[in-house]
Coordinates of C-alpha atoms and ligand atoms in Angstrom, one line a residue:
M1 CA -139.0 -50.3 -140.6
Q2 CA -135.8 -49.1 -142.1
I3 CA -134.5 -50.9 -145.2
E4 CA -130.7 -51.5 -145.2
T5 CA -128.7 -52.4 -148.3
I6 CA -125.6 -54.4 -147.3
T7 CA -122.7 -54.8 -149.6
T8 CA -121.6 -58.4 -150.2
T9 CA -119.2 -60.5 -152.3
P10 CA -120.4 -63.6 -154.2
Y11 CA -119.7 -67.2 -153.3
N12 CA -119.0 -69.5 -156.2
D13 CA -120.6 -72.7 -154.9
Q14 CA -124.3 -71.8 -154.6
N15 CA -125.5 -74.2 -157.3
P16 CA -128.7 -76.0 -156.1
G17 CA -128.6 -79.8 -156.5
T18 CA -131.3 -82.4 -156.7
S19 CA -133.3 -80.7 -154.0
G20 CA -132.1 -77.2 -153.1
L21 CA -128.8 -75.9 -151.8
R22 CA -127.3 -78.2 -149.2
K23 CA -124.0 -77.4 -147.4
K24 CA -122.4 -77.9 -144.0
V25 CA -123.9 -75.5 -141.4
K26 CA -120.4 -73.9 -141.1
V27 CA -120.6 -73.0 -144.8
F28 CA -124.0 -71.4 -144.3
Q29 CA -122.7 -69.5 -141.3
Q30 CA -120.1 -67.7 -143.3
P31 CA -120.8 -63.9 -143.5
G32 CA -123.5 -63.2 -146.1
Y33 CA -123.7 -66.8 -147.3
L34 CA -127.3 -67.4 -146.6
E35 CA -128.2 -63.8 -147.3
N36 CA -126.5 -64.0 -150.8
F37 CA -128.5 -67.1 -151.7
V38 CA -131.8 -65.8 -150.5
Q39 CA -131.3 -62.4 -152.2
S40 CA -130.3 -64.3 -155.4
I41 CA -133.7 -66.1 -155.2
F42 CA -135.6 -62.9 -154.6
D43 CA -133.8 -61.1 -157.4
S44 CA -134.5 -64.0 -159.9
L45 CA -138.3 -64.1 -159.2
E46 CA -140.9 -62.1 -161.0
D47 CA -142.3 -59.1 -159.0
I48 CA -142.6 -60.1 -155.4
T49 CA -144.1 -56.9 -154.1
H50 CA -147.0 -57.5 -151.7
K51 CA -146.9 -61.2 -152.4
T52 CA -147.1 -64.0 -149.8
L53 CA -144.2 -66.2 -148.9
V54 CA -144.4 -69.4 -146.8
L55 CA -141.5 -70.1 -144.6
G56 CA -140.6 -73.1 -142.4
G57 CA -138.1 -75.9 -141.9
D58 CA -137.4 -79.3 -140.4
G59 CA -136.2 -77.8 -137.1
R60 CA -132.6 -78.7 -137.6
Y61 CA -129.7 -76.7 -136.1
F62 CA -129.6 -73.2 -137.6
N63 CA -133.3 -73.3 -138.6
R64 CA -134.4 -70.6 -136.2
V65 CA -131.4 -68.3 -137.0
A66 CA -132.0 -68.7 -140.7
I67 CA -135.7 -67.9 -140.3
Q68 CA -135.1 -64.7 -138.5
I69 CA -132.6 -63.6 -141.2
I70 CA -135.1 -64.5 -144.0
I71 CA -138.0 -62.7 -142.3
K72 CA -136.0 -59.5 -142.3
M73 CA -134.9 -59.9 -145.9
A74 CA -138.4 -60.8 -147.1
A75 CA -139.7 -57.6 -145.4
A76 CA -137.0 -55.5 -147.0
N77 CA -137.6 -57.0 -150.4
G78 CA -141.3 -56.0 -150.4
F79 CA -143.2 -59.2 -149.7
G80 CA -146.7 -58.4 -148.3
E81 CA -147.1 -61.4 -146.0
L82 CA -145.2 -64.2 -144.5
I83 CA -146.8 -67.4 -143.3
I84 CA -144.5 -69.3 -140.9
G85 CA -145.0 -72.6 -139.1
Q86 CA -145.0 -72.3 -135.3
G87 CA -141.5 -72.8 -133.9
G88 CA -140.2 -72.3 -137.5
L89 CA -141.4 -75.8 -138.3
L90 CA -143.1 -77.1 -141.4
S91 CA -142.6 -80.5 -143.0
T92 CA -141.9 -80.3 -146.7
P93 CA -145.3 -81.8 -147.8
A94 CA -147.1 -79.5 -145.3
A95 CA -145.3 -76.5 -146.7
S96 CA -146.3 -77.5 -150.2
N97 CA -149.9 -77.8 -149.0
I98 CA -149.8 -74.3 -147.3
I99 CA -148.5 -72.7 -150.4
R100 CA -151.3 -74.2 -152.4
K101 CA -154.1 -73.7 -149.9
Y102 CA -153.3 -70.0 -149.1
Q103 CA -152.4 -69.3 -152.8
A104 CA -149.0 -68.0 -151.8
F105 CA -146.5 -66.8 -154.3
G106 CA -144.0 -69.4 -153.1
G107 CA -142.1 -70.7 -150.2
L108 CA -138.7 -71.2 -148.7
I109 CA -138.2 -74.6 -147.1
L110 CA -135.2 -75.0 -144.8
S111 CA -134.0 -78.5 -144.7
A112 CA -131.2 -80.9 -145.7
S113 CA -133.8 -83.7 -145.6
H114 CA -132.3 -87.1 -144.5
N115 CA -128.8 -85.6 -144.0
P116 CA -127.7 -85.4 -140.4
G117 CA -128.1 -82.1 -138.5
G118 CA -126.1 -80.2 -135.9
P119 CA -123.3 -77.5 -135.8
D120 CA -120.9 -79.7 -137.8
E121 CA -123.6 -81.3 -140.0
D122 CA -125.8 -80.2 -142.8
F123 CA -128.3 -77.4 -143.6
G124 CA -130.2 -76.6 -146.7
I125 CA -132.6 -74.3 -148.4
K126 CA -135.0 -74.8 -151.2
Y127 CA -137.5 -72.5 -153.1
N128 CA -140.9 -73.8 -154.0
V129 CA -143.1 -72.1 -156.6
S130 CA -146.8 -71.2 -156.4
N131 CA -148.0 -74.8 -157.3
G132 CA -146.3 -75.9 -154.1
G133 CA -143.6 -77.8 -155.8
P134 CA -139.8 -77.4 -156.0
A135 CA -138.6 -74.7 -158.5
S136 CA -137.7 -76.1 -161.9
E137 CA -134.2 -76.1 -163.2
T138 CA -134.9 -72.9 -165.1
Y139 CA -135.3 -71.2 -161.8
T140 CA -132.5 -72.9 -159.9
E141 CA -130.1 -72.1 -162.8
A142 CA -131.2 -68.5 -162.5
F143 CA -130.6 -68.5 -158.7
Y144 CA -127.1 -69.8 -159.2
K145 CA -126.3 -67.4 -162.0
R146 CA -127.4 -64.5 -159.9
S147 CA -125.4 -65.7 -156.9
L148 CA -122.2 -65.5 -158.9
S149 CA -122.6 -61.7 -159.5
I150 CA -124.5 -60.5 -156.5
T151 CA -123.1 -57.4 -154.8
E152 CA -125.7 -56.5 -152.2
Y153 CA -128.6 -57.7 -150.3
K154 CA -131.5 -56.0 -148.5
T155 CA -132.5 -56.4 -144.9
T156 CA -134.3 -54.4 -142.2
N157 CA -133.6 -53.5 -138.6
I158 CA -136.7 -55.0 -137.1
Q159 CA -136.6 -57.1 -133.9
D160 CA -136.6 -60.9 -134.0
I161 CA -140.1 -62.3 -134.4
D162 CA -141.5 -64.6 -131.7
L163 CA -141.9 -67.8 -133.7
D164 CA -143.7 -69.6 -131.0
S165 CA -146.9 -67.6 -130.6
I166 CA -149.7 -68.3 -133.1
G167 CA -151.3 -65.2 -134.7
S168 CA -150.7 -62.3 -137.0
Q169 CA -148.9 -59.0 -136.6
Q170 CA -148.3 -56.2 -139.0
I171 CA -144.7 -54.8 -139.0
G172 CA -144.3 -51.9 -141.4
N173 CA -145.5 -53.1 -144.8
I174 CA -145.4 -56.8 -144.0
K175 CA -147.9 -59.0 -142.2
I176 CA -146.4 -61.9 -140.3
T177 CA -148.6 -64.9 -139.5
I178 CA -147.5 -67.8 -137.4
I179 CA -149.7 -70.8 -138.0
D180 CA -150.1 -74.3 -136.4
P181 CA -147.8 -76.4 -138.8
V182 CA -150.0 -79.5 -138.5
S183 CA -153.7 -78.6 -138.7
D184 CA -154.0 -77.8 -142.4
Y185 CA -152.1 -80.9 -143.2
A186 CA -154.2 -83.1 -140.9
E187 CA -157.3 -81.7 -142.6
L188 CA -156.0 -82.5 -146.0
M189 CA -155.2 -86.1 -145.0
Q190 CA -158.8 -86.5 -143.7
S191 CA -160.1 -85.4 -147.1
I192 CA -158.1 -88.2 -148.8
F193 CA -158.4 -91.3 -146.6
D194 CA -161.2 -93.1 -144.8
F195 CA -160.5 -91.9 -141.3
K196 CA -163.6 -93.6 -139.9
L197 CA -162.5 -97.0 -141.1
L198 CA -158.9 -96.3 -139.9
K199 CA -160.2 -95.4 -136.5
Q200 CA -162.2 -98.6 -136.2
S201 CA -159.3 -100.7 -137.4
I202 CA -157.0 -99.2 -134.9
S203 CA -159.4 -99.2 -131.9
S204 CA -160.5 -102.8 -132.6
G205 CA -156.8 -103.8 -132.5
Y206 CA -156.9 -105.1 -136.1
I207 CA -154.1 -102.7 -136.9
T208 CA -151.2 -102.3 -134.6
L209 CA -148.5 -99.9 -135.7
L210 CA -145.2 -98.3 -134.9
F211 CA -144.1 -95.0 -136.5
D212 CA -140.5 -93.8 -136.1
A213 CA -140.3 -90.1 -136.6
M214 CA -136.5 -90.3 -136.2
S215 CA -136.4 -87.2 -133.9
A216 CA -137.3 -85.1 -137.0
I217 CA -140.2 -83.1 -138.3
T218 CA -142.9 -85.8 -138.6
G219 CA -143.2 -86.3 -134.8
P220 CA -145.8 -83.6 -134.2
Y221 CA -147.7 -84.6 -137.4
A222 CA -147.7 -88.3 -136.6
K223 CA -148.8 -87.6 -132.9
R224 CA -151.7 -85.5 -134.0
I225 CA -152.9 -87.7 -136.8
L226 CA -152.1 -91.3 -135.7
V227 CA -152.5 -90.8 -131.9
D228 CA -154.9 -87.8 -131.3
I229 CA -157.2 -88.3 -134.3
L230 CA -157.0 -92.0 -135.1
G231 CA -156.6 -93.2 -131.5
A232 CA -153.4 -95.2 -131.8
P233 CA -151.7 -95.6 -128.4
S234 CA -149.1 -92.9 -127.8
E235 CA -146.3 -95.4 -127.8
S236 CA -147.1 -96.0 -131.4
V237 CA -145.0 -93.0 -132.4
I238 CA -141.3 -93.2 -131.3
N239 CA -138.6 -90.5 -131.5
A240 CA -141.5 -88.0 -131.8
E241 CA -139.7 -84.9 -130.5
P242 CA -138.0 -82.9 -133.3
L243 CA -134.4 -82.4 -132.2
E244 CA -131.8 -80.0 -133.7
D245 CA -129.4 -82.8 -134.2
F246 CA -131.9 -85.6 -134.7
G247 CA -130.5 -87.2 -131.6
G248 CA -127.1 -87.6 -133.4
H249 CA -128.6 -89.9 -136.0
H250 CA -129.2 -89.8 -139.8
P251 CA -132.9 -89.0 -140.1
D252 CA -132.9 -91.4 -143.1
P253 CA -135.7 -93.9 -143.2
N254 CA -134.1 -97.2 -144.2
L255 CA -133.3 -100.4 -142.5
A256 CA -129.8 -99.2 -141.5
H257 CA -130.8 -95.9 -139.9
A258 CA -134.3 -96.7 -138.6
H259 CA -132.8 -99.7 -136.7
E260 CA -135.0 -99.5 -133.6
L261 CA -138.1 -99.9 -135.9
A262 CA -136.3 -102.5 -138.1
E263 CA -135.4 -104.7 -135.1
L264 CA -139.0 -104.7 -133.8
M265 CA -140.5 -105.4 -137.2
F266 CA -138.4 -108.5 -137.7
S267 CA -139.1 -109.9 -134.2
D268 CA -141.9 -112.0 -132.8
N269 CA -143.5 -108.9 -131.2
A270 CA -143.8 -107.0 -134.5
P271 CA -146.9 -104.9 -134.9
V272 CA -148.9 -105.3 -138.1
F273 CA -147.4 -102.2 -139.7
G274 CA -144.2 -100.2 -139.2
A275 CA -143.0 -97.0 -140.9
A276 CA -140.5 -94.2 -140.7
S277 CA -140.0 -90.8 -142.3
D278 CA -137.0 -88.5 -142.8
G279 CA -135.7 -85.2 -141.6
D280 CA -138.3 -83.1 -143.5
G281 CA -141.1 -85.6 -143.6
D282 CA -141.3 -86.3 -147.4
R283 CA -139.9 -89.8 -147.4
N284 CA -141.4 -93.0 -146.1
M285 CA -140.2 -96.5 -145.3
I286 CA -142.9 -99.1 -145.2
T287 CA -142.6 -102.4 -143.3
G288 CA -145.0 -105.0 -142.1
S289 CA -144.5 -107.8 -139.6
N290 CA -141.3 -109.5 -140.9
I291 CA -141.3 -107.7 -144.3
F292 CA -139.7 -104.6 -145.7
V293 CA -141.4 -103.2 -148.8
T294 CA -139.0 -101.6 -151.3
P295 CA -140.1 -98.1 -152.3
S296 CA -140.4 -99.2 -155.9
D297 CA -142.7 -102.0 -154.9
S298 CA -144.6 -99.7 -152.6
L299 CA -145.3 -97.3 -155.5
A300 CA -146.5 -100.1 -157.7
I301 CA -148.8 -101.5 -154.9
L302 CA -150.3 -98.1 -154.2
A303 CA -151.0 -97.6 -157.9
A304 CA -152.6 -101.1 -158.2
N305 CA -154.8 -100.5 -155.2
A306 CA -155.5 -96.8 -155.5
H307 CA -159.2 -97.3 -156.3
L308 CA -159.7 -98.6 -152.8
I309 CA -158.9 -95.1 -151.3
P310 CA -161.6 -92.5 -151.3
A311 CA -159.7 -89.8 -153.0
Y312 CA -158.5 -92.1 -155.8
S313 CA -161.7 -94.2 -156.2
K314 CA -162.3 -93.0 -159.7
G315 CA -158.9 -94.3 -160.8
L316 CA -155.6 -92.7 -161.8
S317 CA -155.0 -90.5 -164.8
G318 CA -151.5 -91.8 -165.1
V319 CA -148.4 -92.6 -163.0
A320 CA -144.7 -91.5 -163.1
R321 CA -141.5 -92.8 -161.6
S322 CA -137.9 -91.5 -161.6
M323 CA -135.7 -93.2 -164.0
P324 CA -133.7 -95.4 -161.5
T325 CA -137.0 -96.5 -159.8
S326 CA -137.8 -100.1 -160.7
Q327 CA -140.2 -100.9 -163.5
A328 CA -142.8 -102.5 -161.2
V329 CA -145.2 -99.5 -161.5
D330 CA -144.9 -99.7 -165.3
R331 CA -146.5 -103.2 -165.2
V332 CA -149.4 -101.8 -163.2
A333 CA -149.9 -98.9 -165.6
A334 CA -149.8 -101.3 -168.6
K335 CA -152.4 -103.6 -167.0
Y336 CA -154.7 -100.7 -166.2
N337 CA -154.0 -99.1 -169.5
I338 CA -152.9 -95.7 -168.1
P339 CA -149.8 -93.7 -169.1
C340 CA -146.5 -94.2 -167.2
Y341 CA -143.9 -91.5 -167.4
E342 CA -140.2 -91.8 -166.7
T343 CA -138.5 -88.7 -165.3
P344 CA -135.1 -87.8 -163.9
T345 CA -134.3 -88.1 -160.2
G346 CA -135.9 -85.3 -158.1
W347 CA -139.4 -84.3 -157.3
K348 CA -139.3 -81.2 -159.4
F349 CA -139.7 -83.2 -162.6
F350 CA -143.1 -84.5 -161.5
G351 CA -144.6 -81.0 -161.1
N352 CA -145.6 -80.3 -164.7
L353 CA -147.1 -83.7 -165.1
L354 CA -149.2 -83.3 -161.9
D355 CA -150.3 -79.7 -162.8
A356 CA -151.4 -80.9 -166.3
G357 CA -153.4 -83.7 -164.8
K358 CA -151.4 -86.3 -166.7
I359 CA -150.5 -88.3 -163.5
T360 CA -152.2 -88.8 -160.2
L361 CA -149.5 -90.9 -158.4
C362 CA -145.7 -90.8 -158.6
G363 CA -142.7 -92.0 -156.8
E364 CA -138.9 -92.6 -156.5
E365 CA -136.9 -95.6 -155.4
S366 CA -135.4 -93.3 -152.7
F367 CA -138.4 -93.8 -150.3
G368 CA -140.5 -91.1 -151.9
T369 CA -144.1 -91.5 -152.9
G370 CA -146.8 -88.9 -153.5
S371 CA -149.8 -87.8 -155.4
D372 CA -151.6 -84.8 -156.9
H373 CA -152.7 -83.7 -153.3
V374 CA -149.5 -81.6 -153.0
R375 CA -146.4 -81.1 -155.2
E376 CA -143.9 -82.8 -152.9
K377 CA -143.4 -86.4 -151.9
D378 CA -145.2 -87.1 -148.7
G379 CA -144.1 -89.5 -146.0
L380 CA -147.2 -89.6 -143.8
W381 CA -149.5 -89.6 -146.7
A382 CA -147.9 -92.9 -147.8
V383 CA -148.2 -94.3 -144.3
L384 CA -151.9 -93.5 -144.2
F385 CA -152.3 -94.9 -147.7
W386 CA -150.9 -98.2 -146.6
L387 CA -153.0 -98.2 -143.4
N388 CA -156.1 -97.5 -145.4
L389 CA -155.2 -100.4 -147.7
I390 CA -154.6 -102.8 -144.9
A391 CA -157.9 -101.8 -143.3
V392 CA -159.9 -102.2 -146.6
R393 CA -158.2 -105.4 -147.7
R394 CA -158.0 -106.9 -144.2
Q395 CA -154.7 -108.4 -145.1
P396 CA -151.3 -108.1 -143.5
V397 CA -148.5 -106.2 -145.4
A398 CA -146.7 -109.4 -146.4
D399 CA -149.9 -110.8 -148.0
I400 CA -150.5 -107.6 -149.9
V401 CA -147.0 -107.7 -151.3
H402 CA -147.0 -111.4 -152.2
D403 CA -150.4 -111.1 -153.9
H404 CA -149.0 -108.2 -155.9
W405 CA -145.9 -110.2 -157.0
Q406 CA -148.2 -113.1 -157.9
K407 CA -150.2 -110.9 -160.2
F408 CA -147.5 -108.8 -161.7
G409 CA -144.3 -110.6 -161.1
R410 CA -141.5 -109.2 -158.9
D411 CA -139.0 -106.6 -159.9
I412 CA -136.2 -107.6 -157.7
Y413 CA -134.3 -104.4 -156.8
C414 CA -131.5 -102.9 -154.8
R415 CA -129.4 -99.8 -154.7
H416 CA -125.8 -99.6 -153.5
D417 CA -124.4 -96.3 -152.4
Y418 CA -120.7 -95.4 -152.1
E419 CA -120.6 -92.2 -150.1
A420 CA -117.9 -89.5 -149.8
V421 CA -115.9 -90.8 -152.7
E422 CA -113.1 -88.4 -153.7
T423 CA -114.6 -86.2 -156.4
P424 CA -111.9 -86.8 -159.0
I425 CA -112.3 -90.6 -158.6
A426 CA -116.1 -90.4 -158.9
N427 CA -115.8 -88.2 -162.0
S428 CA -113.4 -90.6 -163.6
I429 CA -115.7 -93.5 -162.9
V430 CA -118.5 -91.7 -164.7
E431 CA -116.2 -90.6 -167.6
D432 CA -115.0 -94.1 -168.1
L433 CA -118.5 -95.5 -168.1
R434 CA -119.5 -92.9 -170.6
K435 CA -116.7 -94.0 -172.9
Q436 CA -117.8 -97.6 -172.7
L437 CA -121.4 -96.9 -173.7
P438 CA -121.1 -97.2 -177.5
T439 CA -119.3 -100.5 -177.2
L440 CA -121.8 -102.2 -174.9
P441 CA -125.0 -102.9 -176.9
G442 CA -125.0 -106.5 -178.2
Q443 CA -122.4 -107.7 -175.7
T444 CA -123.4 -110.7 -173.6
F445 CA -122.5 -111.2 -170.0
G446 CA -123.8 -114.6 -168.7
E447 CA -127.6 -114.6 -169.4
Y448 CA -127.6 -110.9 -170.0
T449 CA -127.3 -109.3 -173.4
V450 CA -127.1 -105.5 -173.5
K451 CA -130.0 -104.0 -175.4
Y452 CA -129.1 -100.3 -174.9
A453 CA -126.5 -98.3 -173.0
D454 CA -127.0 -94.6 -172.8
E455 CA -127.1 -91.5 -170.7
F456 CA -130.7 -90.5 -169.7
C457 CA -131.9 -87.3 -171.2
Y458 CA -135.3 -86.0 -170.4
E459 CA -137.6 -83.9 -172.5
D460 CA -140.4 -82.4 -170.5
S461 CA -143.6 -83.1 -172.5
I462 CA -145.3 -80.0 -171.1
D463 CA -142.8 -77.2 -171.4
G464 CA -140.3 -78.9 -173.7
S465 CA -137.3 -78.3 -171.4
I466 CA -134.4 -80.7 -171.8
S467 CA -132.4 -82.1 -168.9
K468 CA -129.2 -83.9 -170.0
N469 CA -126.9 -86.3 -168.1
Q470 CA -129.4 -87.7 -165.8
G471 CA -127.7 -91.0 -165.2
I472 CA -126.1 -93.8 -167.1
R473 CA -128.4 -96.7 -168.0
I474 CA -127.5 -100.2 -169.2
G475 CA -130.5 -102.1 -170.2
F476 CA -130.6 -105.8 -171.0
E477 CA -132.7 -107.8 -173.5
N478 CA -134.6 -109.5 -170.6
G479 CA -135.6 -106.1 -169.1
S480 CA -133.0 -106.0 -166.3
R481 CA -131.1 -102.8 -165.8
I482 CA -128.0 -101.3 -164.1
V483 CA -128.1 -97.6 -163.6
F484 CA -125.2 -95.4 -162.3
R485 CA -125.5 -91.8 -161.2
L486 CA -123.8 -89.3 -158.9
S487 CA -125.9 -87.9 -156.0
G488 CA -126.9 -84.3 -156.1
T489 CA -127.7 -84.0 -152.4
G490 CA -124.5 -84.9 -150.6
T491 CA -122.2 -82.3 -149.0
V492 CA -118.9 -84.3 -148.8
G493 CA -117.1 -85.6 -151.9
A494 CA -119.3 -87.5 -154.3
T495 CA -121.8 -90.3 -153.7
L496 CA -122.0 -92.9 -156.4
R497 CA -125.4 -94.7 -156.6
I498 CA -125.7 -98.0 -158.4
Y499 CA -129.3 -99.2 -159.0
I500 CA -129.9 -102.8 -160.0
E501 CA -133.0 -104.6 -161.0
R502 CA -134.1 -107.9 -162.6
F503 CA -137.7 -109.1 -163.3
E504 CA -138.7 -112.4 -161.9
P505 CA -142.0 -113.7 -163.2
D506 CA -141.9 -117.1 -161.5
A507 CA -143.8 -117.0 -158.2
D508 CA -141.8 -119.9 -156.8
K509 CA -138.7 -117.7 -157.0
H510 CA -140.2 -114.5 -155.4
N511 CA -139.1 -115.1 -151.9
Q512 CA -135.4 -114.5 -152.6
D513 CA -133.0 -112.2 -150.9
A514 CA -132.4 -109.3 -153.4
Q515 CA -128.6 -109.3 -152.8
I516 CA -128.5 -113.0 -153.7
A517 CA -130.9 -112.8 -156.6
L518 CA -129.0 -109.8 -158.0
A519 CA -125.5 -111.1 -157.3
F520 CA -124.5 -111.5 -160.9
L521 CA -125.6 -108.0 -161.9
I522 CA -124.0 -106.6 -158.8
D523 CA -120.7 -108.1 -159.8
L524 CA -121.2 -107.0 -163.4
A525 CA -121.8 -103.4 -162.2
E526 CA -118.4 -103.5 -160.4
Q527 CA -116.7 -104.9 -163.5
L528 CA -118.1 -102.0 -165.5
C529 CA -117.4 -99.2 -163.0
E530 CA -114.7 -100.5 -160.8
V531 CA -115.8 -98.4 -157.8
K532 CA -114.4 -100.9 -155.3
K533 CA -111.1 -101.3 -157.2
R534 CA -110.6 -97.5 -157.6
T535 CA -111.6 -96.6 -154.0
G536 CA -110.2 -99.6 -152.2
R537 CA -113.5 -100.2 -150.6
T538 CA -114.9 -103.6 -150.1
E539 CA -118.6 -102.8 -149.7
P540 CA -121.1 -100.1 -150.3
D541 CA -121.8 -97.7 -147.4
V542 CA -125.6 -98.2 -147.6
I543 CA -127.6 -100.8 -149.3
T544 CA -131.3 -100.1 -149.8
Ligands
LIG1 C1 -131.8 -88.1 -153.5 C2 -132.7 -89.2 -154.1 C3 -133.8 -88.5 -154.9 C4 -134.6 -87.5 -154.1 C5 -133.6 -86.5 -153.5 C6 -134.3 -85.5 -152.5 O1 -131.2 -87.4 -154.5 O2 -132.0 -90.1 -154.9 O3 -134.6 -89.5 -155.4 O4 -135.5 -86.8 -154.8 O5 -132.6 -87.2 -152.7 O6 -134.9 -86.2 -151.5 P1 -129.6 -87.7 -155.0 O7 -129.3 -86.7 -156.0 O8 -128.8 -87.6 -153.8 O9 -129.7 -89.1 -155.5 V1 -134.9 -85.5 -149.9 O10 -136.0 -86.4 -149.0 O11 -133.3 -85.6 -149.6 O12 -135.5 -84.0 -150.2
LIG2 CO1 -136.6 -85.4 -147.4

């Protein structure tokens, strides 16, 4: 094995966002682009000599090419072992589990998550540390800084590795192991949930289900767990083959993109339970016959019922939610007298709290829920959690949700996304909102009096790090909120997200459409930010 040092010139746009570096495939295909970023990561880490690196991705276009490039670079940079998912595949939660289980030094996960794939679409890369979770901002800032001054990267002249044959081989100083991407994960799930009960509930026909893998990574995981192990009919998993372009769709689990599932779930033939996951398998959408469960409600319901699940039967040490996620889970924490933390958007902020044992469950409004079993959000875990709940409570999804609202009240919630807004317009919207903040407290709009208006700044209670500018929040005396923030995962222009919530304690008013129930606040949000006026748009691109 001969190590080659290649001269390169820096790119100035390799600043990781909410979840790794995401760009168009064409950007990643520029000479040295991927190599520069990977070398910048390797250069920024502590000593990597003889260490183990986990490698896998969601199977999107460019995955296999990127993996071969990274194998050669990892070998040249002195890693001792690479653990790679067969076919170059690993879901994000499975990669997190592999890093933890095999005590790897870290992992590179290749994915742009719910963004579309294909030659003209998106690719992404993210580094996870030894706890299995996304690298903190301290690391990602170091990667970016290094990428601005990089002058060379290291690679080797070894042949491409056969990614499809399971087994180990030694090449020079590096051992390369190809593993089954699913089996460790399936084992982990069996250690958390009551698989015996789930099997009975499925075979007896009490639970019927449909899982939409959206032609992305969760297909093989769902087939193995739901069909092979739990005995669900094979038609229960649709779009199960991971495709490089996700069949031309957005692998984004919401009612707009998982429309095949959505149509069935709101028809007379709906199964008891329906769910979907995203490109890299960390998100989940939960539905039941004729009901969609918002991710914020799902988090609260999981927290309120966790004691019914074997792994959480002793209760939760605490819970956390990202700042724009609704306050539904806060009510559960208050009732159970456990701590509830509010973190910035992005899973990396939960890592320290999970490692310190301060929280057991956490989640985000963006279809992400997870626990201390890994350090990523986990789509299929959430699906199994819900199935386990339905099996124990012997109640349909709608009843579980309505019972929850009855007990805790309903946090009516929605998010409006304006995608691919011209960056200067998006920046001016945020600037102008910022300017209004000091004048808002005390002002009254209809029934809503502003209690506070600020920009969310987070201080990590474990390592003391501070993250500023994490979203603009306007909170009202009655607990309602409007939150504005710019996305950190898009690849075209800027995406403005507007998050709106209002608490409804009255059970007679729980069955309202969120858009109608929140109409006043939705209008007020427009009055404050003028996104429609400034972009000439009439509606958001996506409503969740
Ligand atoms: C979005 C979500 C955020 C999530 C992130 C990564 O980020 O809002 O909650 O953690 O995606 O999820 P942003 O910055 O675009 O709002 V995934 O499944 O794309 O890795
Ligand atoms: Co994802």
